[in-house]
């Protein structure tokens, strides 16, 4: 079953109930474990297997086993000259059907990667993003 970004995130952050045995088996990778990535990891890892990956090994948060499949990837790295390369390599490596860019990017950046990528807002007060993510609606958009 394919979940579009709106329903997937609405369910996760606002705790709407979908009845599906497959949904609880989602594997999620978060690329970038700074404040934003760590806050998403804290929320999502209560219900799903989440691999938190960062260029600083001490920030990695990974379950012991390698995933057979990654269903969604969240990109939480600062936009810079290597951003597009990292996103492309991540999409190729995980062959996922959903990529959500949590980072502020110039208009049109996500469109370069095709229809399975979206952008979403991360709202809340630093360093208390977890409570903000749980209380403030998350807006999802393409490109």
CSV table of N, CA and C in Angstrom, one decimal:
chain,number,residue,atom,x,y,z
A,1,UNK,N,0.8,-1.2,0.0
A,1,UNK,CA,0.0,0.0,0.0
A,1,UNK,C,0.9,1.2,0.0
A,2,UNK,N,0.6,2.2,-0.8
A,2,UNK,CA,1.3,3.4,-0.9
A,2,UNK,C,0.7,4.5,-0.1
A,3,UNK,N,1.4,5.2,0.8
A,3,UNK,CA,0.9,6.3,1.6
A,3,UNK,C,1.4,7.6,1.1
A,4,UNK,N,0.5,8.5,0.8
A,4,UNK,CA,1.1,9.8,0.4
A,4,UNK,C,1.6,10.6,1.6
A,5,UNK,N,2.4,11.5,1.4
A,5,UNK,CA,3.1,12.2,2.5
A,5,UNK,C,2.1,12.9,3.5
A,6,UNK,N,1.0,13.4,3.0
A,6,UNK,CA,0.0,14.1,3.9
A,6,UNK,C,-0.5,13.1,4.9
A,7,UNK,N,-1.0,12.0,4.5
A,7,UNK,CA,-1.6,11.1,5.4
A,7,UNK,C,-0.6,10.4,6.3
A,8,UNK,N,0.6,10.1,5.8
A,8,UNK,CA,1.6,9.5,6.6
A,8,UNK,C,2.0,10.4,7.7
A,9,UNK,N,2.3,11.7,7.4
A,9,UNK,CA,2.7,12.6,8.5
A,9,UNK,C,1.6,13.0,9.4
A,10,UNK,N,0.4,13.2,8.8
A,10,UNK,CA,-0.7,13.5,9.7
A,10,UNK,C,-0.9,12.4,10.7
A,11,UNK,N,-0.8,11.2,10.3
A,11,UNK,CA,-0.9,10.1,11.3
A,11,UNK,C,0.2,10.1,12.3
A,12,UNK,N,1.4,10.3,11.9
A,12,UNK,CA,2.5,10.2,12.8
A,12,UNK,C,2.4,11.3,13.9
A,13,UNK,N,2.3,12.5,13.4
A,13,UNK,CA,2.4,13.6,14.3
A,13,UNK,C,1.1,14.0,15.1
A,14,UNK,N,0.0,13.8,14.5
A,14,UNK,CA,-1.2,14.1,15.1
A,14,UNK,C,-2.0,12.9,15.7
A,15,UNK,N,-1.3,11.7,15.5
A,15,UNK,CA,-1.8,10.5,16.0
A,15,UNK,C,-3.2,10.1,15.6
A,16,UNK,N,-3.6,10.4,14.3
A,16,UNK,CA,-4.8,9.8,13.8
A,16,UNK,C,-4.6,8.3,13.7
A,17,UNK,N,-5.7,7.6,13.7
A,17,UNK,CA,-5.6,6.1,13.7
A,17,UNK,C,-5.9,5.6,12.3
A,18,UNK,N,-5.0,4.9,11.7
A,18,UNK,CA,-5.2,4.1,10.5
A,18,UNK,C,-5.1,2.6,10.9
A,19,UNK,N,-5.9,1.8,10.4
A,19,UNK,CA,-5.8,0.4,10.7
A,19,UNK,C,-5.1,-0.3,9.6
A,20,UNK,N,-3.9,-0.7,9.8
A,20,UNK,CA,-3.1,-1.4,8.8
A,20,UNK,C,-1.9,-2.1,9.5
A,21,UNK,N,-1.8,-3.4,9.3
A,21,UNK,CA,-0.7,-4.2,9.9
A,21,UNK,C,0.6,-3.8,9.3
A,22,UNK,N,0.6,-3.4,8.1
A,22,UNK,CA,1.9,-3.1,7.4
A,22,UNK,C,2.4,-1.8,7.8
A,23,UNK,N,1.6,-0.9,8.3
A,23,UNK,CA,2.0,0.5,8.6
A,23,UNK,C,3.0,0.5,9.8
A,24,UNK,N,2.7,-0.4,10.7
A,24,UNK,CA,3.6,-0.4,11.9
A,24,UNK,C,5.0,-1.0,11.6
A,25,UNK,N,5.2,-1.5,10.5
A,25,UNK,CA,6.4,-2.1,10.1
A,25,UNK,C,7.4,-1.2,9.3
A,26,UNK,N,7.0,0.1,9.3
A,26,UNK,CA,7.8,1.0,8.5
A,26,UNK,C,9.2,1.2,9.0
A,27,UNK,N,10.2,1.2,8.1
A,27,UNK,CA,11.5,1.5,8.5
A,27,UNK,C,11.8,2.9,7.9
A,28,UNK,N,12.4,3.8,8.8
A,28,UNK,CA,12.6,5.2,8.4
A,28,UNK,C,14.1,5.5,8.6
A,29,UNK,N,14.7,6.2,7.7
A,29,UNK,CA,16.1,6.7,7.8
A,29,UNK,C,16.0,8.2,7.9
A,30,UNK,N,16.8,8.7,8.9
A,30,UNK,CA,16.9,10.2,9.0
A,30,UNK,C,18.4,10.5,8.7
A,31,UNK,N,18.6,11.4,7.8
A,31,UNK,CA,19.9,11.8,7.4
A,31,UNK,C,20.2,13.1,8.0
A,32,UNK,N,21.1,13.2,9.0
A,32,UNK,CA,21.4,14.4,9.7
A,32,UNK,C,20.7,14.4,11.1
A,33,UNK,N,21.5,14.3,12.1
A,33,UNK,CA,21.0,14.1,13.5
A,33,UNK,C,21.3,15.3,14.4
A,34,UNK,N,21.2,16.5,13.8
A,34,UNK,CA,21.2,17.7,14.6
A,34,UNK,C,19.9,17.9,15.4
A,35,UNK,N,19.6,19.1,15.7
A,35,UNK,CA,18.4,19.3,16.5
A,35,UNK,C,17.1,18.8,15.8
A,36,UNK,N,17.0,19.1,14.5
A,36,UNK,CA,15.8,18.8,13.8
A,36,UNK,C,15.7,17.3,13.6
A,37,UNK,N,16.8,16.6,13.1
A,37,UNK,CA,16.8,15.2,12.9
A,37,UNK,C,16.6,14.4,14.2
A,38,UNK,N,17.2,14.9,15.3
A,38,UNK,CA,17.1,14.2,16.6
A,38,UNK,C,15.7,14.3,17.1
A,39,UNK,N,15.0,15.5,16.9
A,39,UNK,CA,13.6,15.6,17.4
A,39,UNK,C,12.7,14.7,16.6
A,40,UNK,N,12.9,14.6,15.3
A,40,UNK,CA,12.1,13.6,14.5
A,40,UNK,C,12.3,12.2,14.9
A,41,UNK,N,13.6,11.9,15.2
A,41,UNK,CA,14.0,10.5,15.6
A,41,UNK,C,13.3,10.2,17.0
A,42,UNK,N,13.3,11.1,17.9
A,42,UNK,CA,12.8,10.9,19.2
A,42,UNK,C,11.3,10.5,19.1
A,43,UNK,N,10.5,11.2,18.2
A,43,UNK,CA,9.1,10.9,18.1
A,43,UNK,C,8.9,9.6,17.3
A,44,UNK,N,9.5,9.5,16.2
A,44,UNK,CA,9.3,8.4,15.3
A,44,UNK,C,9.7,7.0,15.9
A,45,UNK,N,10.8,7.0,16.6
A,45,UNK,CA,11.4,5.8,17.1
A,45,UNK,C,10.5,5.1,18.2
A,46,UNK,N,9.5,5.8,18.7
A,46,UNK,CA,8.6,5.2,19.7
A,46,UNK,C,7.7,4.2,19.0
A,47,UNK,N,7.5,4.3,17.7
A,47,UNK,CA,6.6,3.4,17.0
A,47,UNK,C,7.2,2.7,15.8
A,48,UNK,N,8.4,3.1,15.3
A,48,UNK,CA,9.0,2.5,14.1
A,48,UNK,C,10.4,2.3,14.3
A,49,UNK,N,11.0,1.5,13.5
A,49,UNK,CA,12.5,1.3,13.4
A,49,UNK,C,13.0,2.5,12.7
A,50,UNK,N,13.9,3.2,13.3
A,50,UNK,CA,14.4,4.5,12.7
A,50,UNK,C,15.9,4.4,12.8
A,51,UNK,N,16.6,4.6,11.6
A,51,UNK,CA,18.0,4.7,11.5
A,51,UNK,C,18.4,6.2,11.5
A,52,UNK,N,19.0,6.7,12.5
A,52,UNK,CA,19.5,8.1,12.5
A,52,UNK,C,20.9,8.1,12.1
A,53,UNK,N,21.3,8.8,11.0
A,53,UNK,CA,22.6,8.8,10.4
A,53,UNK,C,23.2,10.2,10.3
A,54,UNK,N,24.4,10.3,10.7
A,54,UNK,CA,25.1,11.6,10.6
A,54,UNK,C,26.5,11.4,10.2
A,55,UNK,N,27.1,12.5,9.7
A,55,UNK,CA,28.6,12.4,9.4
A,55,UNK,C,29.4,12.3,10.6
A,56,UNK,N,28.9,12.7,11.8
A,56,UNK,CA,29.6,12.5,13.0
A,56,UNK,C,29.1,11.2,13.6
A,57,UNK,N,30.0,10.2,13.7
A,57,UNK,CA,29.5,8.9,14.1
A,57,UNK,C,28.9,8.8,15.5
A,58,UNK,N,29.3,9.7,16.4
A,58,UNK,CA,28.8,9.7,17.7
A,58,UNK,C,27.3,10.2,17.8
A,59,UNK,N,26.8,10.7,16.7
A,59,UNK,CA,25.4,11.1,16.7
A,59,UNK,C,24.5,10.1,16.0
A,60,UNK,N,25.1,9.0,15.4
A,60,UNK,CA,24.3,8.0,14.8
A,60,UNK,C,23.5,7.2,15.9
A,61,UNK,N,22.2,6.9,15.5
A,61,UNK,CA,21.3,6.2,16.3
A,61,UNK,C,20.7,5.1,15.4
A,62,UNK,N,21.3,3.9,15.5
A,62,UNK,CA,20.8,2.8,14.6
A,62,UNK,C,20.5,1.6,15.4
A,63,UNK,N,19.3,0.9,15.0
A,63,UNK,CA,19.0,-0.4,15.5
A,63,UNK,C,20.2,-1.4,15.2
A,64,UNK,N,20.2,-2.5,15.9
A,64,UNK,CA,21.4,-3.4,15.7
A,64,UNK,C,21.4,-4.0,14.3
A,65,UNK,N,20.2,-4.3,13.7
A,65,UNK,CA,20.1,-5.0,12.4
A,65,UNK,C,20.0,-4.0,11.3
A,66,UNK,N,20.6,-4.5,10.1
A,66,UNK,CA,20.5,-3.7,8.9
A,66,UNK,C,19.0,-3.8,8.4
A,67,UNK,N,18.5,-2.7,7.9
A,67,UNK,CA,17.1,-2.8,7.3
A,67,UNK,C,17.1,-3.5,6.0
A,68,UNK,N,16.0,-4.3,5.8
A,68,UNK,CA,15.8,-5.0,4.5
A,68,UNK,C,15.3,-3.9,3.5
A,69,UNK,N,14.6,-3.0,4.0
A,69,UNK,CA,13.9,-2.0,3.2
A,69,UNK,C,13.8,-0.7,4.0
A,70,UNK,N,14.0,0.4,3.4
A,70,UNK,CA,13.7,1.7,4.0
A,70,UNK,C,12.5,2.3,3.3
A,71,UNK,N,11.4,2.5,4.0
A,71,UNK,CA,10.2,3.0,3.4
A,71,UNK,C,10.1,4.5,3.3
A,72,UNK,N,10.8,5.3,4.1
A,72,UNK,CA,10.8,6.7,4.0
A,72,UNK,C,12.2,7.2,4.5
A,73,UNK,N,12.6,8.3,3.9
A,73,UNK,CA,13.9,9.0,4.3
A,73,UNK,C,13.6,10.4,4.6
A,74,UNK,N,14.1,10.9,5.7
A,74,UNK,CA,13.9,12.3,6.1
A,74,UNK,C,15.3,12.9,6.0
A,75,UNK,N,15.4,14.0,5.2
A,75,UNK,CA,16.7,14.7,5.0
A,75,UNK,C,16.7,15.9,5.9
A,76,UNK,N,17.7,15.9,6.8
A,76,UNK,CA,17.7,17.0,7.8
A,76,UNK,C,19.2,17.5,7.9
A,77,UNK,N,19.7,17.8,6.8
A,77,UNK,CA,21.1,18.4,6.7
A,77,UNK,C,21.0,19.8,6.2
A,78,UNK,N,21.9,20.6,6.6
A,78,UNK,CA,21.9,22.0,6.2
A,78,UNK,C,22.1,22.1,4.6
A,79,UNK,N,21.4,23.0,4.0
A,79,UNK,CA,21.5,23.2,2.6
A,79,UNK,C,22.8,23.9,2.3
A,80,UNK,N,23.6,23.3,1.4
A,80,UNK,CA,24.9,23.8,1.0
A,80,UNK,C,25.3,23.2,-0.3
A,81,UNK,N,26.6,23.4,-0.7
A,81,UNK,CA,27.0,22.9,-2.0
A,81,UNK,C,26.9,21.4,-2.2
A,82,UNK,N,27.0,20.6,-1.2
A,82,UNK,CA,26.8,19.2,-1.3
A,82,UNK,C,25.4,18.6,-1.1
A,83,UNK,N,24.5,19.5,-0.9
A,83,UNK,CA,23.1,19.1,-0.5
A,83,UNK,C,22.5,18.2,-1.6
A,84,UNK,N,22.5,18.6,-2.8
A,84,UNK,CA,21.9,17.9,-3.9
A,84,UNK,C,22.6,16.5,-4.1
A,85,UNK,N,23.9,16.5,-4.0
A,85,UNK,CA,24.6,15.2,-4.1
A,85,UNK,C,24.2,14.2,-3.0
A,86,UNK,N,24.1,14.7,-1.8
A,86,UNK,CA,23.7,13.9,-0.7
A,86,UNK,C,22.3,13.3,-0.8
A,87,UNK,N,21.4,14.2,-1.3
A,87,UNK,CA,20.0,13.7,-1.5
A,87,UNK,C,20.0,12.7,-2.6
A,88,UNK,N,20.7,12.9,-3.7
A,88,UNK,CA,20.7,12.0,-4.8
A,88,UNK,C,21.3,10.6,-4.4
A,89,UNK,N,22.4,10.6,-3.7
A,89,UNK,CA,23.0,9.4,-3.2
A,89,UNK,C,22.1,8.7,-2.2
A,90,UNK,N,21.4,9.4,-1.4
A,90,UNK,CA,20.5,8.8,-0.4
A,90,UNK,C,19.4,8.1,-1.1
A,91,UNK,N,18.8,8.8,-2.1
A,91,UNK,CA,17.6,8.2,-2.8
A,91,UNK,C,18.1,7.0,-3.6
A,92,UNK,N,19.3,7.0,-4.1
A,92,UNK,CA,19.8,5.8,-4.8
A,92,UNK,C,20.1,4.7,-3.9
A,93,UNK,N,20.7,5.0,-2.8
A,93,UNK,CA,21.1,3.9,-1.8
A,93,UNK,C,19.9,3.2,-1.2
A,94,UNK,N,18.8,4.0,-0.8
A,94,UNK,CA,17.7,3.4,-0.1
A,94,UNK,C,16.5,3.0,-1.0
A,95,UNK,N,16.5,3.5,-2.2
A,95,UNK,CA,15.4,3.1,-3.1
A,95,UNK,C,14.1,3.2,-2.5
A,96,UNK,N,13.9,4.3,-1.8
A,96,UNK,CA,12.6,4.5,-1.0
A,96,UNK,C,11.5,5.2,-1.9
A,97,UNK,N,10.3,5.0,-1.5
A,97,UNK,CA,9.2,5.6,-2.2
A,97,UNK,C,8.8,7.0,-1.6
A,98,UNK,N,9.5,7.4,-0.6
A,98,UNK,CA,9.2,8.7,0.0
A,98,UNK,C,10.4,9.4,0.6
A,99,UNK,N,10.7,10.6,0.2
A,99,UNK,CA,11.8,11.4,0.8
A,99,UNK,C,11.2,12.7,1.2
A,100,UNK,N,11.4,13.1,2.4
A,100,UNK,CA,10.9,14.4,3.0
A,100,UNK,C,12.1,15.2,3.4
A,101,UNK,N,12.2,16.4,2.7
A,101,UNK,CA,13.3,17.3,3.0
A,101,UNK,C,12.8,18.2,4.2
A,102,UNK,N,13.4,18.1,5.3
A,102,UNK,CA,13.1,18.9,6.5
A,102,UNK,C,13.8,20.3,6.6
A,103,UNK,N,14.7,20.5,5.6
A,103,UNK,CA,15.6,21.6,5.6
A,103,UNK,C,15.1,22.7,4.7
A,104,UNK,N,15.3,23.9,5.1
A,104,UNK,CA,14.9,25.1,4.3
A,104,UNK,C,15.8,25.1,3.1
A,105,UNK,N,15.2,25.1,1.9
A,105,UNK,CA,16.0,25.1,0.6
A,105,UNK,C,15.4,26.2,-0.3
A,106,UNK,N,16.2,26.5,-1.3
A,106,UNK,CA,15.7,27.5,-2.3
A,106,UNK,C,14.6,26.9,-3.0
A,107,UNK,N,13.6,27.8,-3.5
A,107,UNK,CA,12.5,27.3,-4.3
A,107,UNK,C,13.0,26.4,-5.5
A,108,UNK,N,12.3,25.3,-5.7
A,108,UNK,CA,12.6,24.4,-6.8
A,108,UNK,C,13.6,23.4,-6.5
A,109,UNK,N,14.2,23.4,-5.4
A,109,UNK,CA,15.3,22.4,-5.1
A,109,UNK,C,14.7,21.0,-5.1
A,110,UNK,N,13.6,20.8,-4.4
A,110,UNK,CA,13.0,19.4,-4.3
A,110,UNK,C,12.6,18.9,-5.7
A,111,UNK,N,12.1,19.8,-6.5
A,111,UNK,CA,11.6,19.4,-7.8
A,111,UNK,C,12.6,18.7,-8.7
A,112,UNK,N,13.9,19.0,-8.4
A,112,UNK,CA,15.0,18.4,-9.2
A,112,UNK,C,15.0,16.9,-9.0
A,113,UNK,N,14.4,16.4,-7.9
A,113,UNK,CA,14.6,14.9,-7.6
A,113,UNK,C,13.4,14.1,-8.0
A,114,UNK,N,12.3,14.7,-8.5
A,114,UNK,CA,11.2,13.9,-9.0
A,114,UNK,C,10.0,14.0,-8.1
A,115,UNK,N,9.0,13.2,-8.4
A,115,UNK,CA,7.7,13.4,-7.7
A,115,UNK,C,7.6,12.7,-6.3
A,116,UNK,N,8.6,11.9,-5.9
A,116,UNK,CA,8.5,11.2,-4.7
A,116,UNK,C,9.2,12.0,-3.5
A,117,UNK,N,9.5,13.2,-3.8
A,117,UNK,CA,10.1,14.0,-2.7
A,117,UNK,C,9.2,15.2,-2.4
A,118,UNK,N,9.2,15.5,-1.1
A,118,UNK,CA,8.4,16.6,-0.6
A,118,UNK,C,9.2,17.4,0.4
A,119,UNK,N,8.7,18.5,0.8
A,119,UNK,CA,9.3,19.4,1.8
A,119,UNK,C,8.3,19.5,2.9
A,120,UNK,N,8.7,19.6,4.1
A,120,UNK,CA,7.8,19.8,5.2
A,120,UNK,C,8.4,20.8,6.2
A,121,UNK,N,7.6,21.5,6.9
A,121,UNK,CA,8.0,22.4,7.9
A,121,UNK,C,8.4,21.7,9.2
A,122,UNK,N,9.3,22.3,9.9
A,122,UNK,CA,9.7,21.8,11.2
A,122,UNK,C,9.4,23.0,12.1
A,123,UNK,N,8.4,23.0,12.8
A,123,UNK,CA,8.0,24.2,13.6
A,123,UNK,C,8.1,23.8,15.1
A,124,UNK,N,8.6,24.8,15.8
A,124,UNK,CA,8.8,24.7,17.3
A,124,UNK,C,9.9,25.5,17.7
A,125,UNK,N,10.1,25.7,19.0
A,125,UNK,CA,11.2,26.5,19.6
A,125,UNK,C,12.4,25.6,19.9
A,126,UNK,N,13.5,26.0,19.4
A,126,UNK,CA,14.8,25.3,19.7
A,126,UNK,C,15.1,25.6,21.2
A,127,UNK,N,15.5,24.7,21.9
A,127,UNK,CA,15.8,23.3,21.6
A,127,UNK,C,14.7,22.4,22.0
A,128,UNK,N,13.4,22.8,22.0
A,128,UNK,CA,12.3,22.0,22.4
A,128,UNK,C,11.4,21.6,21.2
A,129,UNK,N,12.1,21.1,20.2
A,129,UNK,CA,11.3,20.9,18.9
A,129,UNK,C,10.4,19.7,19.0
A,130,UNK,N,10.6,18.7,19.9
A,130,UNK,CA,9.7,17.6,20.1
A,130,UNK,C,8.3,18.0,20.4
A,131,UNK,N,8.2,18.9,21.4
A,131,UNK,CA,6.8,19.4,21.8
A,131,UNK,C,6.2,20.2,20.7
A,132,UNK,N,7.0,21.0,19.9
A,132,UNK,CA,6.5,21.7,18.8
A,132,UNK,C,6.0,20.8,17.7
A,133,UNK,N,6.7,19.8,17.4
A,133,UNK,CA,6.3,18.8,16.3
A,133,UNK,C,5.0,18.1,16.7
A,134,UNK,N,4.8,17.9,18.0
A,134,UNK,CA,3.7,17.2,18.5
A,134,UNK,C,2.4,18.1,18.6
A,135,UNK,N,2.6,19.4,18.6
A,135,UNK,CA,1.5,20.3,18.8
A,135,UNK,C,1.1,21.1,17.6
A,136,UNK,N,2.1,21.5,16.8
A,136,UNK,CA,1.9,22.4,15.7
A,136,UNK,C,1.7,21.6,14.4
A,137,UNK,N,0.7,21.9,13.6
A,137,UNK,CA,0.5,21.1,12.4
A,137,UNK,C,1.7,21.2,11.5
A,138,UNK,N,2.0,20.0,10.8
A,138,UNK,CA,3.1,19.9,9.9
A,138,UNK,C,2.6,20.1,8.5
A,139,UNK,N,3.2,21.1,7.8
A,139,UNK,CA,2.7,21.4,6.5
A,139,UNK,C,3.6,20.7,5.5
A,140,UNK,N,3.0,20.0,4.5
A,140,UNK,CA,3.7,19.3,3.5
A,140,UNK,C,3.5,19.9,2.2
A,141,UNK,N,4.6,20.0,1.4
A,141,UNK,CA,4.5,20.5,0.0
A,141,UNK,C,5.5,19.9,-0.9
A,142,UNK,N,5.2,20.0,-2.2
A,142,UNK,CA,6.1,19.5,-3.2
A,142,UNK,C,7.1,20.6,-3.5
A,143,UNK,N,8.2,20.3,-4.3
A,143,UNK,CA,9.1,21.3,-4.7
A,143,UNK,C,9.5,22.2,-3.7
